[in-house]
XYZ file of C-alpha atoms in Angstrom:
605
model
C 0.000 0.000 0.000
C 1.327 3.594 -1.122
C 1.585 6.490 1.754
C 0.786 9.183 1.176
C 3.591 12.158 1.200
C 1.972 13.441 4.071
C 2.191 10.015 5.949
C 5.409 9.040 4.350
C 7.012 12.836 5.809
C 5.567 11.786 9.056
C 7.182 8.214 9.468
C 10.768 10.035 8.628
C 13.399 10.245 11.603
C 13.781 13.105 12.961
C 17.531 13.585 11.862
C 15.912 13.177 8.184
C 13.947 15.478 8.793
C 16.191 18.160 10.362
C 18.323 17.711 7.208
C 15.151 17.862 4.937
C 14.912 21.388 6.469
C 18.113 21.987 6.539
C 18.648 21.580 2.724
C 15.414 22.916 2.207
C 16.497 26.351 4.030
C 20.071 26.454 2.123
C 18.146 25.671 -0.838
C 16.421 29.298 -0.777
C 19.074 30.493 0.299
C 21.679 29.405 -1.654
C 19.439 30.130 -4.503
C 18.144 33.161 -3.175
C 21.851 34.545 -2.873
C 22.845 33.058 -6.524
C 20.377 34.868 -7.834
C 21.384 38.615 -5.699
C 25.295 38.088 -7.042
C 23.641 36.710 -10.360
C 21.816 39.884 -11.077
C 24.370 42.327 -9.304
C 26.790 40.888 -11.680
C 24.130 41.397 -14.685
C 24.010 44.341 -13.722
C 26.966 45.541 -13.024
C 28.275 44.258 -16.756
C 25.432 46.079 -18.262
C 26.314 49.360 -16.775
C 29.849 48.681 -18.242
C 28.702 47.932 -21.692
C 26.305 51.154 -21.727
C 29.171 52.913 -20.334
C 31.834 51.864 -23.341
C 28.950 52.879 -25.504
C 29.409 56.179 -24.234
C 32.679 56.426 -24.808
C 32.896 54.774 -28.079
C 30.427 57.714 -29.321
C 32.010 60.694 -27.904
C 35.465 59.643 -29.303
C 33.763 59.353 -32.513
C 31.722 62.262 -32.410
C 35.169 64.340 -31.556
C 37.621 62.114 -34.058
C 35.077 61.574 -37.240
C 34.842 65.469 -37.633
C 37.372 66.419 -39.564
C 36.806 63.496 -41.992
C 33.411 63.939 -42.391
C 33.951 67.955 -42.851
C 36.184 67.424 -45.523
C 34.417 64.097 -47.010
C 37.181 61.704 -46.267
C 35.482 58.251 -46.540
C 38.593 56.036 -45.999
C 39.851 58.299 -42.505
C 36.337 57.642 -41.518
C 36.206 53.520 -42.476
C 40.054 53.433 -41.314
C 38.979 54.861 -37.742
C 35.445 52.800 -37.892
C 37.510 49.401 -38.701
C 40.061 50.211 -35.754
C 37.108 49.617 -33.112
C 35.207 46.726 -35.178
C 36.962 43.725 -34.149
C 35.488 44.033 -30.913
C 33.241 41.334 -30.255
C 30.724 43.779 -28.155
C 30.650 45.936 -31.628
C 27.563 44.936 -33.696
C 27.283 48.311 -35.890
C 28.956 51.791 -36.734
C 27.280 54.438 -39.069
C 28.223 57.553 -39.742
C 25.973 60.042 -41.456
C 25.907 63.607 -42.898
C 23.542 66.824 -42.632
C 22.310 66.772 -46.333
C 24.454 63.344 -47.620
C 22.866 60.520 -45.906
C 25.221 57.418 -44.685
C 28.407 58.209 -45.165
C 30.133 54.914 -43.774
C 28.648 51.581 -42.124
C 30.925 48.755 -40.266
C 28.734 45.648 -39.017
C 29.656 42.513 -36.991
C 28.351 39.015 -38.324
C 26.089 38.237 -35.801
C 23.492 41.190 -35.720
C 21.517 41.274 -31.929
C 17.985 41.645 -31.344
C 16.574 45.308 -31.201
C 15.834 44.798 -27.321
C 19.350 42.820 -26.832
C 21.875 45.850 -27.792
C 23.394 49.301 -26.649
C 22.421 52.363 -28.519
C 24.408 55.425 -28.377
C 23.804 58.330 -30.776
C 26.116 61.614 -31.094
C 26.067 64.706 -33.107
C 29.557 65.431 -34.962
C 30.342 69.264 -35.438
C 32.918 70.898 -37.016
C 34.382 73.988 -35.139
C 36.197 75.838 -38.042
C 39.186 78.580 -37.622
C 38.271 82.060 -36.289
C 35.056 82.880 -34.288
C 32.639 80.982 -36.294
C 30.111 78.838 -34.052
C 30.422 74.896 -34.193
C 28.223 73.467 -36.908
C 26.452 70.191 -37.157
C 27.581 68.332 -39.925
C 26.333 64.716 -39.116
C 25.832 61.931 -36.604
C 27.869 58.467 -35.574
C 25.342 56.058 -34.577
C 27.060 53.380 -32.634
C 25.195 49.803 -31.240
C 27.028 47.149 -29.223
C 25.404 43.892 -28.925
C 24.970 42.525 -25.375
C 25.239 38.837 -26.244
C 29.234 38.663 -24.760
C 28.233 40.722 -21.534
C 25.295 37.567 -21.635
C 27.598 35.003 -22.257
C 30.300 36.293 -19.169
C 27.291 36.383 -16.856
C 26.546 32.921 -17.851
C 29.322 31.766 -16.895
C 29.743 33.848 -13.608
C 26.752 32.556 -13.545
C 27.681 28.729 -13.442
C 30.605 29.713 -11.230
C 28.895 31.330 -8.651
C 26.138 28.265 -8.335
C 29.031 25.693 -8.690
C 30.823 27.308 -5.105
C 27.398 27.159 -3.888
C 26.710 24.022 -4.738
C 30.065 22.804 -3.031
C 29.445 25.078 -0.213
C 26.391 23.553 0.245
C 27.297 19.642 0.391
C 30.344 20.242 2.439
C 27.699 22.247 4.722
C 25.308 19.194 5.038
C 28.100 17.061 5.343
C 29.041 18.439 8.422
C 25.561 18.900 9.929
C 24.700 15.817 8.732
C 27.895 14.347 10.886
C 27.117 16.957 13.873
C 23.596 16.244 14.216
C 24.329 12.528 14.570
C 26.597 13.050 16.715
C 24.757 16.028 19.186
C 20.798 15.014 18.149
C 20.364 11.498 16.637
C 22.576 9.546 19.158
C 21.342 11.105 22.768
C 18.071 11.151 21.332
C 18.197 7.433 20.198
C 19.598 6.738 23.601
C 16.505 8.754 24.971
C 14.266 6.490 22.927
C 16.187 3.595 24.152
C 15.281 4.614 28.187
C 11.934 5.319 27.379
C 11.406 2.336 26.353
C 13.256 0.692 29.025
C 11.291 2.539 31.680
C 7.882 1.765 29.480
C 8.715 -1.700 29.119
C 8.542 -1.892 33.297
C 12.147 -1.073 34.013
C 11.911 1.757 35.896
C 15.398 1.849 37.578
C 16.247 2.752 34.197
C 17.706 6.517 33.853
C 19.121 8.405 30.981
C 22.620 10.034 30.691
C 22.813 14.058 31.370
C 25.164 14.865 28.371
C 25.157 17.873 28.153
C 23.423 21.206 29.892
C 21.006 22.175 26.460
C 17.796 20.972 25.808
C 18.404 17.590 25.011
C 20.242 17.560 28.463
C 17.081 18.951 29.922
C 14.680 16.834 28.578
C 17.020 13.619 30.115
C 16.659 15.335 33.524
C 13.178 15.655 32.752
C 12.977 11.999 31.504
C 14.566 10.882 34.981
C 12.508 13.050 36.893
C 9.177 11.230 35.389
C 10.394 7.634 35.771
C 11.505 8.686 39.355
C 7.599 10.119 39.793
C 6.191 6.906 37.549
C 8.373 4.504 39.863
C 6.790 6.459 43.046
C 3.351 6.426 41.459
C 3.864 2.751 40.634
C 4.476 2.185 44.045
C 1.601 4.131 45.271
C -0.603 2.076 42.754
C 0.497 -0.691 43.757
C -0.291 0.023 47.359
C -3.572 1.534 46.554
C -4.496 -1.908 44.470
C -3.560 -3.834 47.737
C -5.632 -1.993 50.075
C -8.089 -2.022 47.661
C -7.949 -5.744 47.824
C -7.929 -6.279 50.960
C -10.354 -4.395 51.550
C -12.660 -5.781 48.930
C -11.058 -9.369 50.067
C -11.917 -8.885 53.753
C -15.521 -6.385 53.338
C -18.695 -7.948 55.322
C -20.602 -6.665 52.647
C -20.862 -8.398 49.424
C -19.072 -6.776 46.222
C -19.781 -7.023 42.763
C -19.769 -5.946 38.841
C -22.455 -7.027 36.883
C -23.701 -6.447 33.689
C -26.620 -5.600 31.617
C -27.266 -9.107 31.074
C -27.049 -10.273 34.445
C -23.414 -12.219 34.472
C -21.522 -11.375 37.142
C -18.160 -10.265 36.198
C -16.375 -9.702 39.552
C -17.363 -11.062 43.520
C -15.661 -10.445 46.494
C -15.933 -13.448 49.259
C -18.217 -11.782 51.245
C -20.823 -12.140 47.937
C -19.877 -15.785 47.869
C -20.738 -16.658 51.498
C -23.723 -14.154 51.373
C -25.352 -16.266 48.864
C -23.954 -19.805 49.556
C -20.808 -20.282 47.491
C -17.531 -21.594 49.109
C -15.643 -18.891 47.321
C -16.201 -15.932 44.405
C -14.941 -18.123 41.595
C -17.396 -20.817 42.133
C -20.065 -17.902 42.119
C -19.045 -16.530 39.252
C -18.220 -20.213 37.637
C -21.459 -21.294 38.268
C -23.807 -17.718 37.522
C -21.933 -17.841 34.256
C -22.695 -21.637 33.341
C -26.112 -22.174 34.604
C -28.353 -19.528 33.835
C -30.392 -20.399 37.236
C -27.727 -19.806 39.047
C -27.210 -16.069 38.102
C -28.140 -14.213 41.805
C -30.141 -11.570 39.160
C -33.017 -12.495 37.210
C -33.002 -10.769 33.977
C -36.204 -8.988 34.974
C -34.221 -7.774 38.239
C -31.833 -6.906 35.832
C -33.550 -4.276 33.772
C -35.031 -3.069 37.019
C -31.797 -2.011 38.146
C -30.315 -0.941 35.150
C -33.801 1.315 34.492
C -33.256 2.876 38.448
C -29.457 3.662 37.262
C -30.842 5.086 34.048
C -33.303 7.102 35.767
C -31.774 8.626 38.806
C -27.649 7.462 37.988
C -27.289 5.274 41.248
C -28.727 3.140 43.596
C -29.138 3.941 47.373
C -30.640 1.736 50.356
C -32.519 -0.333 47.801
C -34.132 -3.910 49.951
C -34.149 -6.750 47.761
C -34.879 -10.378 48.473
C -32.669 -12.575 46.445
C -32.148 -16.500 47.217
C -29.230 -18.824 48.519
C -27.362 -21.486 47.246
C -29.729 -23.372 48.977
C -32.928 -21.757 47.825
C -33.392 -20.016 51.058
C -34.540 -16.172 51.058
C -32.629 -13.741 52.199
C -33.573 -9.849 52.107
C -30.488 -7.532 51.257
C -29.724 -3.573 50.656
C -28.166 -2.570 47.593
C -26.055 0.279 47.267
C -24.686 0.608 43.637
C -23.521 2.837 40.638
C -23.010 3.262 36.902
C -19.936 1.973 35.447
C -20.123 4.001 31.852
C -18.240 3.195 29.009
C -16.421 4.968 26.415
C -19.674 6.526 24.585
C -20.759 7.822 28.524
C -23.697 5.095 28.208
C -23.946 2.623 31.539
C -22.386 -0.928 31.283
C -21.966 -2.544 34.324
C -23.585 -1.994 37.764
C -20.801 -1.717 40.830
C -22.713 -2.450 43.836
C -22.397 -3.667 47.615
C -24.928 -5.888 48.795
C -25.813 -6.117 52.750
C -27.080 -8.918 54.758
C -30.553 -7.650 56.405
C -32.427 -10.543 57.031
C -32.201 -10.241 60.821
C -33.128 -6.386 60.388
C -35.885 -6.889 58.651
C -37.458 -9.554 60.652
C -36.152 -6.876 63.764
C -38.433 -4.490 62.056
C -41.249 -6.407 61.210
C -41.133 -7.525 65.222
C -40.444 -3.855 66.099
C -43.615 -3.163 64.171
C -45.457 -5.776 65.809
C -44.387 -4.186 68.898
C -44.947 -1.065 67.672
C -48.889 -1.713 66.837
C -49.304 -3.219 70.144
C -47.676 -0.576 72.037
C -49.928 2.068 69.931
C -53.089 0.274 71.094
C -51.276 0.479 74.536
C -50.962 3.965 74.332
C -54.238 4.342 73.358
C -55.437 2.299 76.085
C -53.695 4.877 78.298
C -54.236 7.251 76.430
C -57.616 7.019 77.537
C -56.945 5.722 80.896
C -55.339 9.163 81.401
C -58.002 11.070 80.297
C -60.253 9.150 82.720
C -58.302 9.924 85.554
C -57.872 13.343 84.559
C -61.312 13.973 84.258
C -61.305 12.233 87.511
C -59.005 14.553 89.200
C -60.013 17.526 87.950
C -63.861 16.243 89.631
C -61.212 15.713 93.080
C -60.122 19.209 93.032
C -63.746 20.335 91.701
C -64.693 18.541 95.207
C -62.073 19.749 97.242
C -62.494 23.345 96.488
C -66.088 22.546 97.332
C -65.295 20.953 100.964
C -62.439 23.568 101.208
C -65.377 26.531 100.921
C -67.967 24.071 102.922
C -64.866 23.840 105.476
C -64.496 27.285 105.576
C -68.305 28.360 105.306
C -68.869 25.671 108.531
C -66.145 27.598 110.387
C -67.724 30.731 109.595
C -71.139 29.292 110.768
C -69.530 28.096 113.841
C -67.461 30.962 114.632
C -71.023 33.295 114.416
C -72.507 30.731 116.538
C -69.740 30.481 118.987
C -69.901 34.266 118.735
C -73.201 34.945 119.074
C -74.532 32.027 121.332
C -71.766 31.108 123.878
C -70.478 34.684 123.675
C -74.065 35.956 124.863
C -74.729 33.308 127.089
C -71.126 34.474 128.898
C -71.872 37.724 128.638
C -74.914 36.999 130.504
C -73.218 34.933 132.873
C -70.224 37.613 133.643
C -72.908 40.246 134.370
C -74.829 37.563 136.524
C -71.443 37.095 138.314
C -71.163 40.716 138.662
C -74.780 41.224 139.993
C -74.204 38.272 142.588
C -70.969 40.191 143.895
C -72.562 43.029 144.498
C -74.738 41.412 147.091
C -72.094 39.699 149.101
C -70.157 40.482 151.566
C -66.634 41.970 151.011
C -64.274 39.790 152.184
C -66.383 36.457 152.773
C -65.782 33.231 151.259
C -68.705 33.851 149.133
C -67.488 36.612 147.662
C -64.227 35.326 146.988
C -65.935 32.568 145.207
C -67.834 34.519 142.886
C -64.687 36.267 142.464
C -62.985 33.405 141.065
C -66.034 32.738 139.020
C -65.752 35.916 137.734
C -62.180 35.023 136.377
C -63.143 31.886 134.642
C -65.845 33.470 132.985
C -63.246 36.146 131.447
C -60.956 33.257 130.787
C -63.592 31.373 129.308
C -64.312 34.545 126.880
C -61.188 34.870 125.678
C -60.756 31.401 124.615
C -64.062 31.903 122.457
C -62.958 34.724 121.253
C -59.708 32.833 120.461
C -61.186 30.252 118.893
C -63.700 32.204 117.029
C -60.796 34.315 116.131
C -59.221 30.981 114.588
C -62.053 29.644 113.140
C -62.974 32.699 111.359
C -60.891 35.635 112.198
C -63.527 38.685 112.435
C -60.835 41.094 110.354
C -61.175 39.409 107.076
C -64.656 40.671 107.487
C -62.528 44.568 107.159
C -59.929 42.956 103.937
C -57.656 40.819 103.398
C -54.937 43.634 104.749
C -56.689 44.081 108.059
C -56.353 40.188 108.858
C -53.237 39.237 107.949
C -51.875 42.487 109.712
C -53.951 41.024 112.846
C -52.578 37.667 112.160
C -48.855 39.084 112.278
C -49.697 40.856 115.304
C -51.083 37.603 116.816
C -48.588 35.380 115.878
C -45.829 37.779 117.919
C -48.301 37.664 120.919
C -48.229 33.928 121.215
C -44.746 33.009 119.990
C -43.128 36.061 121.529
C -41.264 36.490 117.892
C -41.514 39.940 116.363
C -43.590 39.630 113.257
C -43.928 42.274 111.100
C -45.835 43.189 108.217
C -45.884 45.425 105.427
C -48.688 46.673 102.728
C -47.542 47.827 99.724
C -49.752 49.875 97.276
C -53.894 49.961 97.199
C -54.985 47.172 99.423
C -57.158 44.955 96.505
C -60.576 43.854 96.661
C -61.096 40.111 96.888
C -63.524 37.604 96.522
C -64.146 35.677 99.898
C -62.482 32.823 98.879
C -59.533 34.073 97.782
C -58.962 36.504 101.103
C -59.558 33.684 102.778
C -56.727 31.056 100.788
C -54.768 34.143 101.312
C -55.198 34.105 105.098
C -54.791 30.747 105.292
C -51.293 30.644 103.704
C -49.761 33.242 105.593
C -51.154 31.357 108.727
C -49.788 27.904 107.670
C -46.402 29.631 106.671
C -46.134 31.143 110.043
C -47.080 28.335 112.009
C -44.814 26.383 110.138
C -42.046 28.860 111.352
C -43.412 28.653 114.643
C -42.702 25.023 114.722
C -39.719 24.501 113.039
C -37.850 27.431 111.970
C -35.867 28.649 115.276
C -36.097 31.995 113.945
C -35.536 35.660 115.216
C -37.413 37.588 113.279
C -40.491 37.381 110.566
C -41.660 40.017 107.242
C -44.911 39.542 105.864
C -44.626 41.553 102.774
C -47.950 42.513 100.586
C -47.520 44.274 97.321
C -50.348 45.331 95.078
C -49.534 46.954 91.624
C -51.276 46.464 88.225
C -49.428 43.353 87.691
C -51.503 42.060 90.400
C -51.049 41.058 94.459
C -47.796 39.577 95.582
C -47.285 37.814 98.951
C -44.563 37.095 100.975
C -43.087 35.442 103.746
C -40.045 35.550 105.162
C -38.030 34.409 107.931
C -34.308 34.419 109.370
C -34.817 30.913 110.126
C -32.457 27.843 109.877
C -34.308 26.488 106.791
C -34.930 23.333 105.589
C -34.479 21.104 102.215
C -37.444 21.664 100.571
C -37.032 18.321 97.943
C -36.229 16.040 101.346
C -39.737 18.120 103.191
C -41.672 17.271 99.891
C -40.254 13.495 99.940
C -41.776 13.719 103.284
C -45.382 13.870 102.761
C -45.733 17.411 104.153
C -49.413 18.076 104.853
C -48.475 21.591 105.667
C -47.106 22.247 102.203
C -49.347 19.975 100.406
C -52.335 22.143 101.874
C -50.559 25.528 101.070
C -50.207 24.236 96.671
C -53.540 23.278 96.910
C -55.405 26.433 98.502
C -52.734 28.510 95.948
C -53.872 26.210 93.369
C -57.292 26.478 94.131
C -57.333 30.340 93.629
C -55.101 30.446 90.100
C -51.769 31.649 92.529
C -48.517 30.188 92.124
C -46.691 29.462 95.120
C -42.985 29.832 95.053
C -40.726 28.388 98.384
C -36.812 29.291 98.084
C -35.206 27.953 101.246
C -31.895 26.073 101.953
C -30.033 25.227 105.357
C -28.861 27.850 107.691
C -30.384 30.772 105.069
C -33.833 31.518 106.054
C -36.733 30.481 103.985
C -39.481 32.619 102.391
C -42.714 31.352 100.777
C -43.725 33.795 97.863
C -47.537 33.688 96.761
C -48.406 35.579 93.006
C -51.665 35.984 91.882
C -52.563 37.503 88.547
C -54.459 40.688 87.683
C -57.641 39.141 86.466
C -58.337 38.084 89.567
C -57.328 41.450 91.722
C -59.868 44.523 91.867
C -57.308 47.305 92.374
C -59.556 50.114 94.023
């Protein structure tokens, strides 16, 4: 088969083709520089000829004028014939004013009108005395340029002859340097590279010399030295990769778009029952039932790759060896091929039999622990419908409780209280009767005194039952009940009203009474302290309550643990009015019970 010259330039060397170039380039100019001297030489010939021309005619035009003047035909051929020998000369004529041609000399070979020298001159006569020069005729003189042609020819030949030996003892020596500086260290390149691409890749070029060649061996060794390093990163890279594809607890593979599985890991193998991967692939790719894929599972996979260009937390359920099911997660992507279109699937296959039989118990579980909660659900409801009907019933007993003490502390009020008032005065009527000093009289004198003993423990107890100053607001009583609790405990008690005092339901003055007198019995008992605030503050924010103490405290979590009825009661009458109740208290720093009850249920007058 012929190349073409195209192909056939491109499967030169490149010494052949350096000295293509190189001839090539002294070629033009070599011939470019023949033609310059060429020319300058024409030329220079040329301006010699026209220049003899010249001086042919003016000695002619001087010597020819006597002759002529005196019509001396043989001077004039005798001085014509001196000059016609010349092998330049191709014609001399000589004419007169009035005659015509006078004389004619001609060469045998006669030149082209365009290949000849013209010169034309005037001869005049100057005669004796003053008379002006006259015209009396005209030499005509032509010399042919073929000899001027000829010597150019041959400087011609001359010139492109030392050229021509210039120029082969020029290639000859580049053809010997460039061997020796190009073709040799670059055949010695080519011999490395091929070394080093043949696997040897200790294999390192020469450093000749410092030019480019030089640099491109340095450059050569620096590559195999970063091939060798890459080899031996590829090589550990392809061993990790093995092992860990070798020693993965999830199954590896390649398969294709018809179903063969090209590569398995072990972990694939035991996954689906094979001793090892080559018996899995051995056998997928002899027996057609034995391929882990259908071909419908196939184009499933291949369509989800198509479609969304991988394959995440997919659950399949492929069989064993054995025929036994097994459910799995497959994980995979697109291996494309050299058109971009997907061949192969890479995936990695997970055992999750026991998880899915996990879940399906977990959702078992789940449903029954949803009816469960429902169950409770409702059970909850129940009881708090239930409880909120307890604390419906307790604030009812709580206001029967207090409405009975009410009722019992009017009655005690009104019916013992009369009936000792009535006694007392009885008492006092009966003294006045008796004699000073008998034992009579000092009997009714001690009746007297349990009488007023036994009125101030009604009052007392009326006082406790229902204290008669809640009847004047809910400042009035607790400023009695501070001044109450320091006559009985003989601990100063003090108490402060901040802002309007607020207008309260019954009820509420009442809870309110009833927690400042549980908090300060409770300090009474317990508290060992000095000193007592019972702080009121009314703003638009609405009524805040506290009590405080210098006490030694107490742990309030341990009290709670405790079952403490006394705090227990105090939540629920707070809780019973909308208040929250607040108690801050640790050892050896006091304690103070804070009550806070909204707005919406103060009247701020």
């Amino acid at each position: 088969m012929r190349l073409s010259p195209r192909l056939r330039l491109r499967s030169l060397s490149l010494h052949t083709k350096l000295m293509l170039a190189l001839v090539v380039l002294v070629a033009i100019v070599a011939g470019a520089s023949a033609y310059i001297l060429v020319e300058h030489e024409r030329e220079r010939r040329l301006i010699a000829l026209e220049e003899r021309a010249t001086r042919i005619a003016d000695l002619f035009s001087r010597s020819l004028a006597q002759p002529l003047w005196n019509i001396d035909r043989g001077a004039i051929d005798s001085q014509l014939a001196a000059l016609a020998p010349n092998p330049e000369v191709a014609r001399f004529t000589v004419t007169a004013v009035g005659y015509g041609t006078v004389s004619t000399v001609r060469s045998a070979n006669q030149p082209n009108p365009g290949d000849s020298v013209v010169r034309v001159r005037a001869i005049e006569y100057d005669p004796p005395g003053d008379a002006p020069r006259e015209k009396i005729g005209e030499i005509r003189v032509v010399l042919t340029k073929a000899v001027a042609e000829q010597a150019i020819g041959g400087a011609r030949r001359a010139i492109l002859a030392m050229i021509a030996a210039i120029v082969a003892v020029l290639y000859a020596a580049t053809f010997l340097l460039l061997k020796r500086m190009v073709r040799s260290p670059i055949n010695r390149l080519a011999e490395m590279v091929d070394r080093i691409a043949g696997g040897d890749l200790d294999a390192r070029c020469v450093v000749e010399s410092g030019d480019e060649l030089g640099r491109l061996a340095m450059r050569v060794n620096v590559m195999a030295d970063r091939l060798r390093e890459s080899t031996v990163c590829l090589r550990d890279s392809e061993r990790k990769y093995r092992g860990i594809v070798e020693n993965a607890l999830e199954g590896i593979f390649l398969l294709d778009q018809n179903g063969r599985l090209n590569e398995a890991n072990p972990a694939m193998a035991q996954l689906l029952g094979y001793p090892d991967a080559a018996d899995l692939i051995r056998a997928a790719a002899s027996d057609p039932g034995e391929q882990p894929f259908s071909p419908a599972l196939t184009r499933t996979l291949f369509d989800i790759l198509s479609a969304q260009g991988e394959i995440a937390g997919l659950e399949l359920q492929l069989a064993r060896r054995d025929a036994t099911p097994i459910w799995v997660q497959l994980n995979g992507r697109g291996v494309a091929g050299d058109d971009g279109s997907i061949r192969s699937l890479e995936g990695l296959l997970t055992d999750v039999t026991a998880r899915k039989h996990a879940v399906e118990n977990l959702q078992r579980h789940r449903d029954q622990l949803e009816l469960e909660v429902r169950v409770r659900a409702r059970t909850e409801l129940e009881l708090l419908a239930s409880r909120e009907r307890l604390q419906q019933l307790s604030a009812h007993l709580e206001a029967i409780r207090e409405e009975e003490r009410k009722h019992i502390a009017m009655e005690i009020h009104d019916e013992l209280g009369q009936l000792l008032t009535a006694l007392k005065m009885d008492v006092s009527l009966l003294r006045m009767q008796l004699v000073a000093g008998s034992a009579a009289m000092q009997k009714a004198e001690e009746m007297r005194d349990l009488t007023e003993k036994t009125i101030q423990i009604v009052r007392n107890v009326t006082s406790h039952l229902r204290p008669a100053a809640l009847n004047f607001g809910v400042v009035s009583a607790l400023e009695w009940l501070a001044g109450d609790f320091t006559r009985h405990t003989q601990i100063p008690c003090h108490f402060h009203a901040g802002g309007s005092e607020p207008s309260l339901a019954d009820p509420r003055a009442t809870a309110i009474f009833r927690i400042v007198q549980e908090s300060l019995t409770n300090v009474a008992r317990h508290a060992n302290a000095s000193r007592v605030d019972v702080t009121l503050a009314n703003n638009e924010a609405g009524i805040e309550l506290s009590v405080s103490d210098n006490g030694r405290g107490f742990d309030i979590v341990a009290a709670r643990a405790g079952y403490s009825y006394g705090l227990q009661g105090m939540a629920e009458r707070a809780r019973l009015i909308d208040a929250q109740l607040h108690i801050d208290s640790e050892p050896d720093s006091g304690s103070v019970v804070r009550l806070c009850l909204q707005d919406d249920a103060v009247i701020v007058r």
